[in-house]
Coordinates of C-alpha atoms and ligand atoms in Angstrom, one line a residue:
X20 CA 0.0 0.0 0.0
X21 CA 1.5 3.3 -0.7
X22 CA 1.4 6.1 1.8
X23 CA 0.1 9.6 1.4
X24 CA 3.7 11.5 1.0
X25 CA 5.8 8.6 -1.2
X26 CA 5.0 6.9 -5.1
X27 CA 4.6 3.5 -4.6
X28 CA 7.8 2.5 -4.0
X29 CA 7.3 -0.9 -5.7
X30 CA 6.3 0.2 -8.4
X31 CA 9.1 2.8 -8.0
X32 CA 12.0 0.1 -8.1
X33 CA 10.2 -2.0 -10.8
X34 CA 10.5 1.4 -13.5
X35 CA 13.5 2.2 -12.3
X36 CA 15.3 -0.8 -12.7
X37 CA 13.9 -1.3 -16.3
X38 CA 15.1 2.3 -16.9
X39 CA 18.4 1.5 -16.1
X40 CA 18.3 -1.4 -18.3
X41 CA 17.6 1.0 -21.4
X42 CA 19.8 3.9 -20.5
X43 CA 22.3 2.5 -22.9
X44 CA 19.6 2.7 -25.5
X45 CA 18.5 6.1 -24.4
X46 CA 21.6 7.9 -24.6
X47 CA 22.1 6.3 -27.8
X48 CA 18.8 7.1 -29.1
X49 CA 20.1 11.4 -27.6
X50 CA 22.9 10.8 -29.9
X51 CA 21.5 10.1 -32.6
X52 CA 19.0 12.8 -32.4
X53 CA 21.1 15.6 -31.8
X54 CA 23.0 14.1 -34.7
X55 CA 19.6 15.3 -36.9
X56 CA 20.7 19.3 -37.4
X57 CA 16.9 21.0 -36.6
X58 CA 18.1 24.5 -36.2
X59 CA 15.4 26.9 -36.0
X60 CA 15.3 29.1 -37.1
X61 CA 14.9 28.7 -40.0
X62 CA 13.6 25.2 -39.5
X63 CA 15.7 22.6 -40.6
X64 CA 16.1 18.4 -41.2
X65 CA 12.3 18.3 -39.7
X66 CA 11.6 15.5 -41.8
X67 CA 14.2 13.6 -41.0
X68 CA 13.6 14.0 -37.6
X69 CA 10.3 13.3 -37.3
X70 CA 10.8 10.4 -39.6
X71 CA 13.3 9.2 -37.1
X72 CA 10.8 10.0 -34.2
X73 CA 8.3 8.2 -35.5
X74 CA 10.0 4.7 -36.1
X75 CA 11.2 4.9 -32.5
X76 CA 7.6 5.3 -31.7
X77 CA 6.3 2.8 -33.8
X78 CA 9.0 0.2 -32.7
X79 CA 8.0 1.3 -29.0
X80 CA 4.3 -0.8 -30.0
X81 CA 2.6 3.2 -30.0
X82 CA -0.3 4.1 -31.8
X83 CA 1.0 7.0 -33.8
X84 CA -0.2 9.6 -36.1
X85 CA 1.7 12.2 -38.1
X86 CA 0.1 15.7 -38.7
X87 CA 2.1 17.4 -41.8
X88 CA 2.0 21.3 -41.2
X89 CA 3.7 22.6 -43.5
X90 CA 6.3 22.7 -46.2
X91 CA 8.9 19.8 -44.2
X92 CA 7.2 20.3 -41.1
X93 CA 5.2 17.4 -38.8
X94 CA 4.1 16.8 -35.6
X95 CA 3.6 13.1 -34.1
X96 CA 1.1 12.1 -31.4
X97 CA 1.7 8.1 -30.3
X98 CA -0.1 7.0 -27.5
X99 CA -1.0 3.8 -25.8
X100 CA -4.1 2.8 -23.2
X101 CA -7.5 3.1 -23.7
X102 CA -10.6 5.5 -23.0
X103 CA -11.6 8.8 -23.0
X104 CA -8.8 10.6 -20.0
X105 CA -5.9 11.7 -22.0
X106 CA -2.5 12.7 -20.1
X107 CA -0.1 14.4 -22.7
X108 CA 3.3 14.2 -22.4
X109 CA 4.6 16.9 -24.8
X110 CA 7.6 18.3 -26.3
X111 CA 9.5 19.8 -29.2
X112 CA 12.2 18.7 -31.4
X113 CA 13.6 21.9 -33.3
X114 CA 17.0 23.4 -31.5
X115 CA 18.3 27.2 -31.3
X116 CA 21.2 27.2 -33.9
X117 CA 24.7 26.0 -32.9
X118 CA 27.8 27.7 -32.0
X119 CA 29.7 25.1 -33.4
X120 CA 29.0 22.7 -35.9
X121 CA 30.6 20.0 -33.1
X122 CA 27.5 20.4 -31.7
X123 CA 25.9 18.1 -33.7
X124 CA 28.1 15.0 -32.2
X125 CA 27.2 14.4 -29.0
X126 CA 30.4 14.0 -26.6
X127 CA 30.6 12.1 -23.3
X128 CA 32.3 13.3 -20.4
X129 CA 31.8 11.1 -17.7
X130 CA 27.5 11.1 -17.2
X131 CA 27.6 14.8 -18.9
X132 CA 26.4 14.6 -22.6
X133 CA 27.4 17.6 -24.3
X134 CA 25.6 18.8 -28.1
X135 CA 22.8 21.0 -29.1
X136 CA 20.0 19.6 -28.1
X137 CA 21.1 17.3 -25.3
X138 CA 19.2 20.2 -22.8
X139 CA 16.1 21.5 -24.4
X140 CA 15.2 19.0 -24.8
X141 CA 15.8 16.2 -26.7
X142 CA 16.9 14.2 -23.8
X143 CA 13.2 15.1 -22.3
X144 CA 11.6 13.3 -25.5
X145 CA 14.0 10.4 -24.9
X146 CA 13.2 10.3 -21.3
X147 CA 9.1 10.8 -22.2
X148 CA 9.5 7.8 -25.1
X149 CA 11.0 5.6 -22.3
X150 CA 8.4 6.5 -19.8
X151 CA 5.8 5.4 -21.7
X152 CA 8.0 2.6 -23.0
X153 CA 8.6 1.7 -19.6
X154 CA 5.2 1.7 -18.4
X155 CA 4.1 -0.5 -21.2
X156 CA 6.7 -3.3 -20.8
X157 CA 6.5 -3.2 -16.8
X158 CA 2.2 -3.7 -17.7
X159 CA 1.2 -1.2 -15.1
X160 CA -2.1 -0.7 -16.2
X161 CA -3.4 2.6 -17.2
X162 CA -7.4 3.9 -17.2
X163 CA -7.0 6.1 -20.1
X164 CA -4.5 7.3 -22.2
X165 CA -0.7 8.4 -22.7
X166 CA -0.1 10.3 -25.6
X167 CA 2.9 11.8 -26.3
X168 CA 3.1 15.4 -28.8
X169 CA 6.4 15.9 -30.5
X170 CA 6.4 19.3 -32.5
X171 CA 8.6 21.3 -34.3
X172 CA 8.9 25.1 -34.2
X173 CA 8.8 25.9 -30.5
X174 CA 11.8 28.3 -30.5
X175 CA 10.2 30.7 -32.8
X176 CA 6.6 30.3 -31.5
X177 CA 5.0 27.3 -32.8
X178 CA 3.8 28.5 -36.3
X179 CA 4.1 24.6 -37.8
X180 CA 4.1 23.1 -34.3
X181 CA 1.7 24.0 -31.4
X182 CA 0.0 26.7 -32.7
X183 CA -0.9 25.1 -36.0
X184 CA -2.6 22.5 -33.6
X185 CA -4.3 24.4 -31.3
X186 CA -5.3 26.5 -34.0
X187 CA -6.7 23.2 -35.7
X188 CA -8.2 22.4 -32.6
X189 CA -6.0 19.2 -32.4
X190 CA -4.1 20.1 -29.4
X191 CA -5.0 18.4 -25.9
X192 CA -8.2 16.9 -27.1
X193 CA -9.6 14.9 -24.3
X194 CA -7.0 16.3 -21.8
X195 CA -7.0 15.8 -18.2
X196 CA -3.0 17.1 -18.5
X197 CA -0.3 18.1 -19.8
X198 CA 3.8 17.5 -18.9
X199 CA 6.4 18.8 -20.8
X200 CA 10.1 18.1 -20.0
X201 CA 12.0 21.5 -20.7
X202 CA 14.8 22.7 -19.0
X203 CA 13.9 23.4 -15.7
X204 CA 16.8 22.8 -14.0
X205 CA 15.1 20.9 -11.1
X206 CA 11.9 22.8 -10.3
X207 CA 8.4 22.3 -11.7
X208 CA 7.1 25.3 -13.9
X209 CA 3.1 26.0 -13.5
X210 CA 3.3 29.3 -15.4
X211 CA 4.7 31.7 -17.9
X212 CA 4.5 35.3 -18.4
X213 CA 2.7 36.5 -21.8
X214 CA 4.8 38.2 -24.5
X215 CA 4.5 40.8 -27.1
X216 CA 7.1 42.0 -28.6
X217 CA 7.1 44.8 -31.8
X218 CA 8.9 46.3 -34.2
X219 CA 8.1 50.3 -34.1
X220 CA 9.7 52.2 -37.5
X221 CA 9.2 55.9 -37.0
X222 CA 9.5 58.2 -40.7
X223 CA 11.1 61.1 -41.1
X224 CA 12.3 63.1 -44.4
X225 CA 15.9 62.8 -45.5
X226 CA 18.4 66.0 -46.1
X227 CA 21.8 66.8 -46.0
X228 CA 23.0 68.6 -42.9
X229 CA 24.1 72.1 -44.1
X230 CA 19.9 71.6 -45.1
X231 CA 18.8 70.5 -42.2
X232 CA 15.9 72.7 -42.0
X233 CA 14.3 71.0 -45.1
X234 CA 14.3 67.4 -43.4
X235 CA 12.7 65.8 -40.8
X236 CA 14.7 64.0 -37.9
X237 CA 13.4 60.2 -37.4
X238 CA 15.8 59.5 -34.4
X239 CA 14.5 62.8 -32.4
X240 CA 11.3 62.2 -33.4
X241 CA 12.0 58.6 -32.5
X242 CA 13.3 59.5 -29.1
X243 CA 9.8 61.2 -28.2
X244 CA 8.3 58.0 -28.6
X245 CA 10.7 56.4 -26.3
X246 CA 10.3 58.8 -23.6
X247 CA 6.3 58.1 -23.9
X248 CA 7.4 54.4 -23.3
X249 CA 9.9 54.6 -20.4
X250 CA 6.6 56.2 -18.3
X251 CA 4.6 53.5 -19.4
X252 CA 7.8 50.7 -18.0
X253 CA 8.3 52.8 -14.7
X254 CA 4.6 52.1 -14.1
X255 CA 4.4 48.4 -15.5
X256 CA 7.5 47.3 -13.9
X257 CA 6.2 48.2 -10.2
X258 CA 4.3 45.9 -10.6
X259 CA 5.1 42.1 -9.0
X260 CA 4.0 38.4 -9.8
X261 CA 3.4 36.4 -6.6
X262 CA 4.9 33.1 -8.0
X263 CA 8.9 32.1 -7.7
X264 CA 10.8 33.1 -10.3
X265 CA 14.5 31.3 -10.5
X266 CA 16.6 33.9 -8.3
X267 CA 13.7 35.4 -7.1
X268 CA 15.7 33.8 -3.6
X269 CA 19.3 34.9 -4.7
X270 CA 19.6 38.3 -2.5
X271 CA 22.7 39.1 -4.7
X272 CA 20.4 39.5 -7.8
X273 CA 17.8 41.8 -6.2
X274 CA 19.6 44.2 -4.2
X275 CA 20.6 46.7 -6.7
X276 CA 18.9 49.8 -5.9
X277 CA 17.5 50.4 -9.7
X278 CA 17.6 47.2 -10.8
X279 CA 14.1 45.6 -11.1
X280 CA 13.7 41.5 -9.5
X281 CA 12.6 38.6 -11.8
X282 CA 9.5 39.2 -10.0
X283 CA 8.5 41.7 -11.6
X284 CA 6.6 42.8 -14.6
X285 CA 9.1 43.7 -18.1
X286 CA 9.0 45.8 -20.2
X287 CA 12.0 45.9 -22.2
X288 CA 12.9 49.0 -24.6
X289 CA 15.5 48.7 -27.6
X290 CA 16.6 45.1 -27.6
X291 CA 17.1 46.0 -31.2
X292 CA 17.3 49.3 -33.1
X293 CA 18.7 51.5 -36.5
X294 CA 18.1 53.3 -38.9
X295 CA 19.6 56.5 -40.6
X296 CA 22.2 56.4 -43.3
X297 CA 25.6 58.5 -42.3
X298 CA 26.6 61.5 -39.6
X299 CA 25.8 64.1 -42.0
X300 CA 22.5 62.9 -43.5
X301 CA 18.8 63.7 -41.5
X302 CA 17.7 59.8 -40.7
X303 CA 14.4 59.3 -42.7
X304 CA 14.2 56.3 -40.9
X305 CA 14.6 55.1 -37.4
X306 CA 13.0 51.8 -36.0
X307 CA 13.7 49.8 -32.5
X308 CA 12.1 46.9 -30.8
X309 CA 10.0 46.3 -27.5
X310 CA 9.3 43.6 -25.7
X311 CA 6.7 43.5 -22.9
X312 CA 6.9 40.3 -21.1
X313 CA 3.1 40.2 -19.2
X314 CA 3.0 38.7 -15.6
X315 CA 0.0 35.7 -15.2
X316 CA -1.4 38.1 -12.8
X317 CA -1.9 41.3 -15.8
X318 CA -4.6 41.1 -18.2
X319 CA -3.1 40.4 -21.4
X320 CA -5.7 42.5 -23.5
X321 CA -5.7 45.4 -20.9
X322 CA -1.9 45.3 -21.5
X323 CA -1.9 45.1 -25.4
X324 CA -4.4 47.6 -25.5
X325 CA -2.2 49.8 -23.2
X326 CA 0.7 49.7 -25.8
X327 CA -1.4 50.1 -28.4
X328 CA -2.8 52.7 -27.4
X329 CA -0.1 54.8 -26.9
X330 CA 1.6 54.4 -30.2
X331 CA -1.7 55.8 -31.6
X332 CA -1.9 58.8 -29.6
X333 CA 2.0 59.5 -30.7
X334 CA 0.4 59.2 -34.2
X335 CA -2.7 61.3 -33.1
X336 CA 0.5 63.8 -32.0
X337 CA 2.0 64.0 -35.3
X338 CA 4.4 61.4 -34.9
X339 CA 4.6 59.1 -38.0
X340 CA 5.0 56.0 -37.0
X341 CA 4.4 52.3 -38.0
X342 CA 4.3 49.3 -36.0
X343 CA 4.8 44.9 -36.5
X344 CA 3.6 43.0 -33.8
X345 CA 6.6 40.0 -34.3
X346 CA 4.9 37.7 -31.8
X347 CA 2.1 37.6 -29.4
X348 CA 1.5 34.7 -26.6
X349 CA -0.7 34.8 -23.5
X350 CA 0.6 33.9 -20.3
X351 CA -0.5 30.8 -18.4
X352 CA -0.6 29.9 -14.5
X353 CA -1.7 26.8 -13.3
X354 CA -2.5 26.1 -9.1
X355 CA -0.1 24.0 -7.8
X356 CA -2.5 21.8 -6.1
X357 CA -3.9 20.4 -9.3
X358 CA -4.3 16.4 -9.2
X359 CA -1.1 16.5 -11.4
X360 CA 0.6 19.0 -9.9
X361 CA 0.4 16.9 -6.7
X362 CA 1.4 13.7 -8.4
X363 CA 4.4 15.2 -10.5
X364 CA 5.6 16.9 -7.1
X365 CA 5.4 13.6 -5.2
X366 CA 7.4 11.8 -8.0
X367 CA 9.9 14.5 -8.1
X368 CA 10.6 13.6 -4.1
X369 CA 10.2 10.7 -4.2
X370 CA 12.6 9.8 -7.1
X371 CA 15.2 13.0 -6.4
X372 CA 14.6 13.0 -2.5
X373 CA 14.3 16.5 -2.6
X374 CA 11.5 18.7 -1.8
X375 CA 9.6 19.4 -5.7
X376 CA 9.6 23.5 -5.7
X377 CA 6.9 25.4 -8.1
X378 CA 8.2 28.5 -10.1
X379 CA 7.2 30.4 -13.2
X380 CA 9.0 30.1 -16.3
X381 CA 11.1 33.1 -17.0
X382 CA 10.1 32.9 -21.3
X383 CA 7.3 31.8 -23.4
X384 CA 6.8 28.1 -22.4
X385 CA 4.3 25.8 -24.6
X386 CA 2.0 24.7 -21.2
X387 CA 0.1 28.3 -22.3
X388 CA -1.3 26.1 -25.0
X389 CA -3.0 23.6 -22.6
X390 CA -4.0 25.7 -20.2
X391 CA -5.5 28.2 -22.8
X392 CA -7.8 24.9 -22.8
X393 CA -8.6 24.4 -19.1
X394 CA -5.9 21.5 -19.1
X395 CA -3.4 22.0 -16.3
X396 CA -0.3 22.1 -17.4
X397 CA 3.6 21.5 -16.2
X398 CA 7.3 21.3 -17.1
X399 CA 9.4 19.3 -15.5
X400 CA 12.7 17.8 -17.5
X401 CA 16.5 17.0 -16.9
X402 CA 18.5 20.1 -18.0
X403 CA 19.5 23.0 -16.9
X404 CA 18.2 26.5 -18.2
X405 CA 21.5 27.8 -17.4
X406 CA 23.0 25.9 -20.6
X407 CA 20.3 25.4 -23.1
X408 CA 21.2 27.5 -26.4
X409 CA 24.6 28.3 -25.1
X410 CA 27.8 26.9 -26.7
X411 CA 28.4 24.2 -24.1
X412 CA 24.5 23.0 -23.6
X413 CA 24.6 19.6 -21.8
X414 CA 22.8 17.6 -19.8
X415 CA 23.8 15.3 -16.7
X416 CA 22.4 11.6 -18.1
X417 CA 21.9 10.7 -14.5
X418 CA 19.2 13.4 -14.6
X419 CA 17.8 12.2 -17.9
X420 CA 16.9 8.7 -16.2
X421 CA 15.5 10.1 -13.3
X422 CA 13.5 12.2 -15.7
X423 CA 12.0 9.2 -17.2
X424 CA 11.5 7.9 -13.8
X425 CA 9.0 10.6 -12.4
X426 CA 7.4 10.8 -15.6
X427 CA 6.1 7.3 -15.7
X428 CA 5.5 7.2 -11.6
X429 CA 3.0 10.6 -12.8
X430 CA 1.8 8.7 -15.5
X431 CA 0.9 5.9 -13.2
X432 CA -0.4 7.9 -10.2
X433 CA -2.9 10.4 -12.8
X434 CA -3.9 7.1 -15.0
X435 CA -5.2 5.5 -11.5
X436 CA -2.8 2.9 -11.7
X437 CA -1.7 3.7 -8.2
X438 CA -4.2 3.7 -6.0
X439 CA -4.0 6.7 -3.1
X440 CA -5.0 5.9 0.2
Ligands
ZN23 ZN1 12.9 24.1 -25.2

């Protein structure tokens, strides 16, 4: 009988063992998908990946579908069990572009696998196959389904991956939840902030300098729209999430007197900017970005509109201005107290022996699809934040089997398979 604060710990030993039987086969299996180049952007060898995806599913005994989006693009759903309950384990196989072509051969150090990739998150779809894997060879029953999503696309929003499903209405049908194994390093995301992020180009007329008179100024005029916006961020960015956000406990992060916490609300001013031509020409032209990162506790709409809003009144002002919204996503926040949240925080204990700790995800993560649904929604996965799309991304293998561990003990628990007392 298991108790109220543990997984079943038979159970626990019986998945275990059989994932360190496999983990041979799983790191093998990470090699030879970071091996497949999917750099996005632009996009790249998604065919071949998902071809290879899908015959590791298929040979796993899955029932799996492939859903061409477009031009190369395809995302896979394989599942196994039976009814209407649907628990998603979902994750994406495109990669931030390499540093260094080496990155594309996956070299061992020791339990550290090093290679684009080998963090976010190909090792979490290796460690989700072999959940499910495990699950089925171990014949712990399930009431319902597993299904696991595998989509390209989720470093530049999801166009041909998530989005194109949701959008569909193909994403998290009959979902009672939904995992997905980014890098977390170690905590469970339940929430993300929302983002929009735009491109403002402000006109101007050209002239030479000794004719200044005749022009028009694009970077002054430019810098009167700025000065609208920095009002707009000294009054956004009072303003505070309640959840945990990574150092959010480092006092040496959030000490600075004008420095703003990871608590708080973003918006950020110039990321990128140009325009004009030479020293001694009037800029026609001037253009810069912004990127508002929205709390889960800010409306979304009240926000956009906000923005918005104030670009118009610059243009109301005289101001000639045009604007590209380059990408728009909602937030999402799910309780921690969820039936899944429970279980995935008990099988984070019980497998890592450490106490499972809820934060929000410092980007855009892909539960906002879900839980744009009602579907409560995690991440949980082996690597560390810290290293994904940097030069040296890697991930401790150790970490990768544990991974798979608490994914099928969640699995198990959510499914019914475990009965609570
Ligand atoms: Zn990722």
């Amino acid at each position: 009988m298991s108790s109220r604060s543990k997984p079943d710990e038979a159970l626990k030993q019986t998945i275990a063992e059989w994932v360190g039987q496999h983990a041979d086969e799983m790191a093998q299996l990470l090699a030879d998908l970071v091996a497949i180049p999917t750099e996005n952007p632009p996009g790249e060898n998604y065919r071949k990946c998902a071809d290879a995806l899908e015959r590791r599913l298929r040979d796993a005994g899955l029932v799996c579908e492939r859903v061409e989006t477009e031009g190369e693009a395809a995302c896979l759903f394989a599942e196994q069990g039976e009814g209407e309950r649907v628990l998603y384990f979902h994750g994406h196989y495109d990669v931030v572009p390499a540093q260094a072509y080496e990155q594309f051969a996956v070299r061992r150090e020791g339990n550290f696998l090093f290679g684009r990739g080998t963090c976010d998150m190909k090792s979490g779809l290796v460690a989700m196959l072999y959940a499910a894997r495990a699950l089925k060879e171990c014949a712990v029953p399930l009431v319902g389904r597993l299904a696991l999503v595998m989509v390209p696309d989720e470093e530049t929003g999801g166009a041909r991956g998530s989005a194109f499903l949701a959008n569909k209405g193909l994403l998290g049908r009959g979902g009672i939840g939904m995992l997905t194994a980014e890098p977390t390093t170690g905590v469970i995301w339940n929430a993300n902030r929302g983002a929009m992020t735009l491109r403002i180009n402000v006109e101007g007329k050209s002239a030479h300098v000794g004719l200044q008179h005749s022009g028009e100024n694009a970077f002054e005029c430019m810098h009167l729209v700025v000065a609208r916006l920095l009002e707009l961020k000294r009054e956004v960015e009072e303003r505070q999430t309640a959840h945990n956000v990574g150092l959010a406990n480092d006092p040496a992060e959030v000490t600075h007197a004008d420095r703003k916490g990871p608590r708080n609300s973003i918006l950020l001013i110039g990321g990128a900017s140009g325009g004009g031509t030479n020293f001694n020409i009037v800029p026609d032209n001037c253009w810069f970005t912004v990127d508002r990162r929205i709390n889960p506790e800010e409306d979304f709409e009240t926000e956009k509109a906000r923005l918005i809003g104030l670009l118009q009144e610059c243009r109301r002002d005289g101001i000639r201005l045009t604007w590209e919204i380059l990408q728009e996503a909602p937030s999402a926040n799910c309780s921690e107290s969820e039936p899944l949240g429970r279980a995935l925080a008990r099988s984070v204990e019980g497998v890592t022996g450490q106490a499972a700790r809820f934060e929000m995800c410092p980007g855009l993560l892909e539960i906002r699809f879900y839980a744009a649904r009602g579907i409560p929604a995690y991440a949980y996965g082996p690597g560390l934040l810290s290293v994904a799309h940097g030069p040296k991304e890697y991930v401790d293998f150790r970490k990768v089997r544990q991974s798979a561990v608490i994914y099928a003990l969640t699995a198990a628990e959510i499914l019914g398979a475990v009965q609570r007392v």
